[in-house]
């Protein structure tokens, strides 16, 4: 908790991310969703994974968000609020209050 | 009422008898259809469908000299082309438009070839305002693609037309893609015409087949919806970025609700179709046009206007009369139903954009009359 906000810290491979636990769509508990590399298809019918771009899918409606930027995969301007993360001496530090605004 | 130039995107030219088309078949297929002894010829049209108790044609479109509505050029000219400033009319065939409903794919492919040659020979030669669709037998997509390419150098064969569906999957399925490759390569839009209900191999209504022409006509948009969703979901516009699609005779009032739902579903189900780079409605906005007929009659005139405006469809609607069919829309009627500021786009400019024509290069009627004389 940070004030009134629930923030989830998520690990993808060796990277850490922090996002508000509130999907901008219908306020679902976003951090209960599955994290994966972003799926993409270079041509119709192909299924590829971009591990450099982790995404989280809301457990309610499956809407996916880029964990690093917070933006939805279909529209940059639609986003979940993310919190900058840094690692110091093995500790994960969150820079609360500096993230992008949730919509 | 609108009195400016008109492009009519759906005019059904027909033939009165099979004998009219038989000379355009190859010798082998002529033999096939005629060598039947006392049993008579093999019919060239698909033998299926629902009867309309009023008939399928406007009663006043039967030519005075006999024959089927849409089969006689002077009648069409007098009733449709000359009374208004019609600059171009795109011909879309009669019963032959259902040839993809034939069970025999080889016969259907030959019929498509013959129909296109008949259209060029019997119709395009008569009037420079007339343009034709390229009929293809989608049963054999490679042959269909070859048929499209056969007309590449003829600018009056303006679009590739699909009506009946020979398979159990929507037109976005990769089995159909050779047709779209040829359409894109030759710069022709693909036109999906409604009305495959009853004539098609698979039912063209969701949930099950229907039993009356009344039901099938109400549900006509369903097949077009299936094909539109299929086109976008399968990434046809990613694979063929230059392709244009026009939805003919499916109406338009349903488009906003379908696109709203389509976009919403994409947000949750993108993982299934990750080759899509944009929202479905964005593909629609760039690649898809819609013919105006039949304009849905909303309880209040503004209801349909609001729906069209909600997705900027006033920039995508192209006028279509559907002459000589019973459910045709008149220019005067549409003029009264839709706002005056849309008229020049609806009746002329949108079709110019769809087909890649420069408005000032389309002949005026006086020039046409000279040519016809």
XYZ file of C-alpha atoms in Angstrom:
476
model
C 0.000 0.000 0.000
C 1.140 3.528 -0.728
C -1.376 5.889 0.779
C -4.707 4.740 -0.595
C -3.107 2.979 -3.538
C -2.337 -0.695 -3.899
C 0.811 -1.211 -5.902
C 2.012 -4.589 -7.097
C 5.676 -5.422 -7.657
C 6.165 -7.904 -10.457
C 9.181 -9.780 -11.678
C 9.720 -10.778 -15.273
C 12.969 -12.721 -15.800
C 15.567 -10.464 -14.124
C 13.562 -7.263 -14.333
C 11.202 -5.725 -11.781
C 8.149 -3.593 -12.399
C 5.579 -1.880 -10.231
C 2.036 -1.052 -11.299
C -1.083 0.150 -9.595
C -3.371 -2.751 -8.811
C -6.317 -1.190 -10.614
C -7.156 -1.800 -14.226
C -8.271 1.436 -15.919
C -11.106 -0.450 -17.594
C -13.363 -1.617 -14.722
C -10.980 -1.324 -11.766
C -10.103 -5.032 -11.741
C -7.205 -6.324 -9.567
C -4.649 -6.055 -12.341
C -1.729 -7.538 -10.415
C -3.501 -10.890 -10.138
C -3.121 -11.169 -13.896
C -0.637 -13.242 -15.827
C 2.678 -11.711 -16.906
C 4.250 -12.827 -20.152
C 6.340 -11.641 -23.039
C 4.315 -9.652 -25.557
C 2.850 -11.846 -28.268
C 3.093 -10.560 -31.790
C 2.811 -11.885 -35.311
C 5.124 -10.548 -37.998
C 2.709 -11.925 -40.592
C -0.895 -13.090 -40.218
C -0.940 -16.566 -38.737
C 2.421 -16.368 -36.988
C 2.757 -16.372 -33.209
C 5.966 -14.953 -31.723
C 7.009 -13.801 -28.266
C 8.886 -10.610 -27.494
C 10.483 -11.319 -24.108
C 11.933 -7.811 -24.022
C 8.435 -6.383 -23.710
C 6.659 -7.970 -20.756
C 2.925 -7.425 -20.518
C 0.304 -8.070 -17.879
C -3.201 -9.250 -18.733
C -5.989 -8.113 -16.416
C -7.579 -11.149 -14.744
C -11.061 -9.816 -15.421
C -11.314 -8.991 -19.141
C -7.853 -9.892 -20.410
C -6.875 -6.355 -21.422
C -3.094 -6.274 -21.772
C -0.702 -3.550 -20.682
C 2.984 -2.977 -21.299
C 4.574 -3.396 -17.857
C 7.323 -0.895 -18.455
C 5.271 1.966 -19.857
C 1.834 1.061 -18.552
C 0.228 1.627 -21.938
C -2.404 -0.671 -23.386
C -1.225 -2.784 -26.301
C -3.751 -1.203 -28.677
C -3.384 2.456 -27.693
C -0.471 4.331 -26.155
C -2.714 6.911 -24.540
C -4.705 4.365 -22.534
C -2.610 3.213 -19.595
C -2.347 1.803 -16.133
C -0.313 3.843 -13.703
C 3.215 2.477 -13.370
C 5.781 3.291 -10.707
C 9.498 3.660 -11.489
C 11.584 0.882 -9.939
C 15.263 0.742 -9.072
C 17.427 -1.925 -7.480
C 19.871 -0.883 -4.773
C 21.878 -3.338 -2.669
C 19.501 -6.128 -3.560
C 16.473 -4.123 -2.549
C 13.642 -3.140 -4.896
C 12.844 0.546 -4.453
C 9.694 2.226 -5.744
C 9.592 5.908 -6.606
C 6.014 6.465 -5.518
C 4.267 9.521 -6.894
C 6.314 9.763 -10.087
C 4.443 7.356 -12.298
C 2.306 8.174 -15.295
C -1.290 9.002 -14.524
C -3.848 6.282 -14.768
C -6.894 6.990 -16.916
C -33.326 16.570 -54.245
C -29.773 15.854 -55.325
C -29.249 16.612 -59.002
C -25.476 16.283 -59.341
C -23.381 13.492 -60.849
C -24.080 9.935 -59.737
C -22.081 6.722 -59.569
C -24.364 3.734 -59.047
C -22.381 0.902 -57.475
C -24.882 -1.956 -57.767
C -26.793 -2.484 -60.989
C -27.855 -6.024 -61.822
C -27.503 -6.862 -65.479
C -28.989 -10.196 -66.360
C -29.508 -12.595 -69.179
C -32.916 -13.922 -70.126
C -31.875 -17.398 -71.202
C -29.040 -19.866 -70.770
C -28.675 -19.811 -74.552
C -27.304 -16.284 -74.255
C -24.331 -17.459 -72.195
C -23.622 -20.831 -73.793
C -21.659 -19.360 -76.748
C -19.175 -17.937 -74.239
C -18.375 -21.356 -72.781
C -15.466 -23.379 -74.134
C -16.310 -26.093 -76.662
C -15.974 -28.805 -74.037
C -18.278 -27.093 -71.588
C -20.767 -26.315 -74.366
C -20.819 -30.015 -75.037
C -21.226 -30.735 -71.341
C -24.244 -28.494 -70.895
C -26.053 -29.291 -74.139
C -25.490 -32.995 -74.761
C -28.325 -34.175 -72.553
C -30.674 -35.804 -75.001
C -34.299 -35.713 -73.899
C -33.376 -34.639 -70.385
C -32.560 -31.166 -71.665
C -29.619 -28.915 -70.947
C -27.698 -28.711 -67.714
C -28.943 -25.478 -66.095
C -26.303 -22.768 -65.802
C -27.652 -21.201 -62.631
C -27.662 -22.604 -59.125
C -30.972 -24.332 -58.491
C -31.819 -23.220 -54.979
C -33.247 -20.337 -53.039
C -36.417 -18.911 -51.527
C -39.292 -17.556 -53.579
C -40.330 -13.953 -53.087
C -44.133 -13.875 -53.293
C -43.921 -10.579 -55.200
C -41.075 -11.765 -57.411
C -37.573 -10.383 -57.130
C -37.965 -7.574 -59.654
C -39.669 -4.227 -59.861
C -42.719 -4.976 -61.950
C -42.050 -2.055 -64.294
C -38.532 -3.195 -65.168
C -39.656 -6.066 -67.401
C -38.603 -5.037 -70.908
C -41.513 -4.317 -73.250
C -40.024 -6.622 -75.851
C -39.851 -9.522 -73.390
C -37.048 -11.021 -71.359
C -35.908 -10.593 -67.802
C -35.480 -7.304 -65.931
C -31.935 -6.071 -66.313
C -31.467 -8.026 -69.543
C -32.229 -5.245 -71.986
C -29.836 -2.319 -72.380
C -32.292 0.171 -73.924
C -34.695 -0.421 -71.027
C -31.929 0.016 -68.473
C -30.748 3.123 -70.233
C -34.205 4.650 -70.321
C -35.077 3.762 -66.732
C -31.779 4.142 -64.920
C -28.949 5.743 -66.854
C -30.482 8.647 -68.757
C -33.025 10.172 -66.347
C -30.246 11.267 -63.964
C -26.671 12.437 -64.382
C -25.325 8.895 -64.020
C -21.620 8.987 -64.836
C -20.857 5.357 -64.055
C -22.907 2.258 -63.224
C -21.188 -0.841 -61.902
C -22.801 -4.035 -63.168
C -23.148 -6.866 -60.678
C -24.863 -9.698 -62.612
C -28.158 -11.432 -61.910
C -28.531 -15.096 -61.039
C -24.990 -15.681 -62.275
C -23.726 -13.786 -59.240
C -24.474 -16.981 -57.288
C -22.115 -19.165 -59.279
C -19.922 -19.788 -56.239
C -22.902 -21.752 -54.950
C -22.408 -24.403 -57.625
C -21.223 -27.708 -56.219
C -19.069 -28.358 -59.296
C -16.027 -26.104 -58.936
C -14.752 -26.645 -62.480
C -18.083 -25.752 -64.009
C -18.320 -22.682 -61.780
C -14.857 -21.509 -62.847
C -15.792 -21.824 -66.511
C -19.078 -20.021 -65.890
C -17.220 -17.156 -64.222
C -14.938 -16.805 -67.221
C -17.890 -16.934 -69.608
C -19.954 -14.446 -67.575
C -17.150 -11.915 -67.599
C -16.675 -12.215 -71.352
C -20.446 -11.946 -71.850
C -20.477 -8.827 -69.691
C -17.704 -7.181 -71.710
C -19.183 -8.210 -75.050
C -22.887 -7.635 -74.500
C -22.823 -4.726 -72.062
C -19.619 -2.729 -71.801
C -19.505 -2.392 -75.569
C -22.849 -0.601 -75.526
C -22.230 2.335 -73.223
C -19.061 3.857 -71.774
C -20.884 4.568 -68.533
C -21.192 0.867 -67.847
C -18.495 -0.931 -65.875
C -18.491 -4.532 -64.770
C -17.617 -6.573 -61.750
C -15.302 -9.521 -62.289
C -17.224 -12.611 -61.237
C -15.016 -15.309 -59.731
C -15.630 -18.888 -58.679
C -14.157 -18.836 -55.211
C -14.382 -22.646 -55.089
C -10.978 -22.682 -56.804
C -9.140 -19.577 -55.587
C -6.086 -20.033 -57.806
C -8.253 -20.109 -60.914
C -10.262 -17.201 -59.538
C -7.036 -15.216 -59.125
C -6.065 -16.041 -62.699
C -9.459 -14.782 -63.858
C -8.881 -11.504 -62.014
C -5.473 -11.115 -63.647
C -6.954 -11.893 -67.063
C -8.822 -8.587 -66.806
C -5.944 -6.583 -65.355
C -5.496 -4.477 -68.462
C -9.196 -3.672 -68.824
C -9.981 -0.652 -66.647
C -13.716 -1.213 -67.109
C -13.589 -4.450 -65.139
C -13.508 -2.582 -61.878
C -13.903 -4.955 -58.948
C -13.753 -8.590 -57.880
C -17.130 -9.822 -56.702
C -17.832 -12.466 -54.072
C -21.357 -13.508 -53.149
C -21.876 -17.144 -52.229
C -19.418 -18.912 -49.987
C -18.289 -22.342 -51.183
C -16.640 -23.254 -47.897
C -17.566 -23.228 -44.245
C -15.254 -20.401 -43.234
C -15.529 -16.652 -43.687
C -13.904 -14.901 -46.607
C -10.901 -13.889 -44.483
C -9.714 -17.510 -44.335
C -6.324 -17.991 -46.033
C -7.855 -20.366 -48.576
C -9.309 -17.296 -50.302
C -6.132 -15.213 -50.187
C -4.927 -15.898 -53.743
C -7.976 -13.920 -54.887
C -7.005 -10.969 -52.707
C -3.394 -11.097 -53.850
C -4.635 -10.751 -57.424
C -7.087 -7.999 -56.469
C -4.387 -5.988 -54.739
C -1.882 -6.575 -57.517
C -4.341 -5.384 -60.172
C -5.693 -2.518 -58.059
C -9.265 -3.850 -57.897
C -11.425 -3.609 -54.780
C -13.116 -6.771 -53.579
C -16.900 -6.440 -53.376
C -18.807 -8.759 -51.074
C -22.429 -8.713 -52.147
C -25.160 -9.762 -49.757
C -27.705 -12.347 -50.664
C -25.902 -15.651 -50.421
C -28.689 -16.889 -48.185
C -30.368 -19.996 -49.508
C -28.125 -20.246 -52.517
C -24.912 -20.881 -50.603
C -23.622 -24.239 -49.488
C -23.281 -23.232 -45.809
C -26.180 -21.429 -44.180
C -25.585 -17.716 -44.311
C -27.445 -17.047 -41.098
C -25.978 -17.485 -37.642
C -27.570 -20.051 -35.377
C -29.215 -22.034 -38.132
C -30.935 -21.903 -41.469
C -34.154 -19.994 -41.964
C -37.313 -20.976 -43.808
C -38.684 -17.958 -45.627
C -37.352 -15.264 -47.913
C -38.635 -12.776 -45.356
C -36.263 -14.158 -42.713
C -33.297 -14.459 -45.018
C -33.736 -10.905 -46.270
C -33.979 -9.498 -42.735
C -30.806 -11.371 -41.818
C -28.880 -10.505 -44.961
C -26.290 -8.468 -43.068
C -25.259 -11.522 -41.040
C -23.179 -13.117 -43.770
C -21.543 -9.784 -44.532
C -20.769 -9.319 -40.856
C -19.137 -12.742 -40.764
C -16.987 -11.927 -43.781
C -16.024 -8.483 -42.480
C -14.966 -9.833 -39.085
C -13.150 -12.686 -40.807
C -11.293 -10.325 -43.158
C -10.005 -8.170 -40.336
C -9.284 -10.953 -37.805
C -7.272 -13.006 -40.288
C -5.123 -9.965 -41.031
C -6.084 -9.700 -44.698
C -5.372 -5.970 -44.592
C -1.987 -6.549 -42.946
C -1.105 -9.071 -45.633
C -2.531 -6.980 -48.499
C -2.183 -3.381 -47.314
C -3.336 -1.955 -50.625
C -6.591 -3.920 -50.671
C -9.986 -2.188 -50.547
C -13.209 -3.926 -49.632
C -16.752 -2.801 -50.392
C -19.771 -4.326 -48.673
C -22.702 -4.327 -51.058
C -26.387 -4.558 -50.175
C -25.920 -5.281 -46.500
C -27.169 -1.947 -45.178
C -25.144 0.156 -42.786
C -26.971 0.778 -39.490
C -25.363 -2.281 -37.895
C -21.813 -1.195 -38.622
C -21.297 1.055 -35.579
C -22.419 -1.581 -33.074
C -20.343 -4.276 -34.763
C -17.224 -2.094 -34.788
C -17.706 -1.024 -31.173
C -17.961 -4.649 -30.149
C -15.096 -5.642 -32.448
C -12.732 -3.099 -30.870
C -13.708 -4.083 -27.347
C -13.240 -7.779 -28.020
C -9.837 -7.085 -29.539
C -8.638 -5.519 -26.292
C -9.283 -8.731 -24.399
C -8.538 -11.263 -27.117
C -5.620 -9.677 -28.901
C -3.438 -12.642 -27.906
C -5.295 -14.779 -30.400
C -4.626 -12.451 -33.323
C -1.359 -10.683 -32.418
C -0.626 -9.943 -36.076
C -3.190 -7.150 -35.912
C -1.357 -3.896 -35.368
C -4.370 -1.646 -35.034
C -7.907 -1.652 -33.728
C -10.412 -3.384 -36.017
C -12.256 -0.099 -36.544
C -9.032 1.452 -37.820
C -8.669 -1.229 -40.498
C -12.288 -0.615 -41.390
C -11.753 3.125 -41.681
C -8.832 2.692 -44.040
C -9.920 -0.234 -46.185
C -13.693 -0.697 -46.182
C -16.521 1.040 -48.049
C -20.230 0.364 -47.785
C -22.966 0.581 -50.376
C -26.008 2.558 -49.299
C -28.821 0.186 -50.216
C -30.934 -0.815 -48.440
C -30.816 2.201 -46.190
C -32.441 1.160 -42.927
C -35.642 3.073 -42.235
C -35.238 4.290 -38.685
C -38.292 5.422 -36.698
C -36.953 8.967 -36.761
C -34.923 10.244 -39.681
C -32.147 11.389 -37.353
C -31.625 7.915 -35.828
C -29.918 6.496 -38.899
C -28.063 9.773 -39.480
C -26.660 9.666 -35.940
C -25.537 6.068 -36.393
C -23.826 6.774 -39.699
C -22.179 9.870 -38.300
C -20.964 8.038 -35.182
C -18.386 6.156 -37.258
C -17.933 8.766 -40.012
C -19.620 6.407 -42.447
C -20.768 9.401 -44.478
C -17.250 9.265 -45.950
C -17.545 5.534 -46.721
C -21.063 5.189 -48.105
C -21.352 4.775 -51.855
C -24.695 5.026 -53.591
C -26.201 1.834 -54.964
C -29.647 1.492 -56.483
C -29.826 -2.310 -56.787
C -31.813 -1.803 -60.016
C -33.907 -3.687 -61.123
C -34.548 -5.528 -57.879
C -37.686 -5.086 -55.805
C -35.868 -3.503 -52.849
C -34.021 -0.829 -54.835
C -33.396 2.657 -53.383
C -34.191 5.765 -55.413
C -31.880 8.771 -55.513
C -34.748 11.033 -54.499
C -35.590 8.825 -51.545
C -31.997 8.791 -50.269
C -31.696 12.528 -50.834
C -34.631 13.056 -48.518
C -33.423 10.629 -45.856
C -29.809 11.812 -45.576
C -28.387 15.307 -44.971
C -27.733 17.538 -47.970
C -24.111 18.092 -46.999
C -23.480 14.351 -47.510
C -25.024 14.114 -50.974
C -22.028 14.837 -53.179
C -19.952 12.352 -51.192
C -22.655 9.697 -51.106
C -23.668 9.857 -54.749
C -20.283 10.556 -56.337
C -17.117 11.447 -54.468
C -16.827 8.449 -52.146
C -17.059 6.054 -55.096
C -14.351 8.038 -56.889
C -12.076 7.490 -53.901
C -13.000 3.816 -53.629
C -12.313 3.060 -57.283
C -9.438 5.507 -57.683
C -11.137 7.731 -60.270
C -10.590 11.428 -60.755
C -13.957 13.136 -60.650
C -13.189 15.487 -63.511
C -12.221 12.605 -65.812
C -15.604 10.902 -65.664
C -17.612 11.598 -68.793
C -20.557 13.903 -68.688
C -23.785 12.505 -70.164
C -23.519 14.637 -73.287
C -20.137 13.096 -74.106
C -21.597 9.658 -73.455
C -24.514 10.288 -75.789
C -22.087 11.219 -78.538
C -20.123 8.041 -77.995
C -23.211 5.860 -77.951
C -24.478 7.361 -81.212
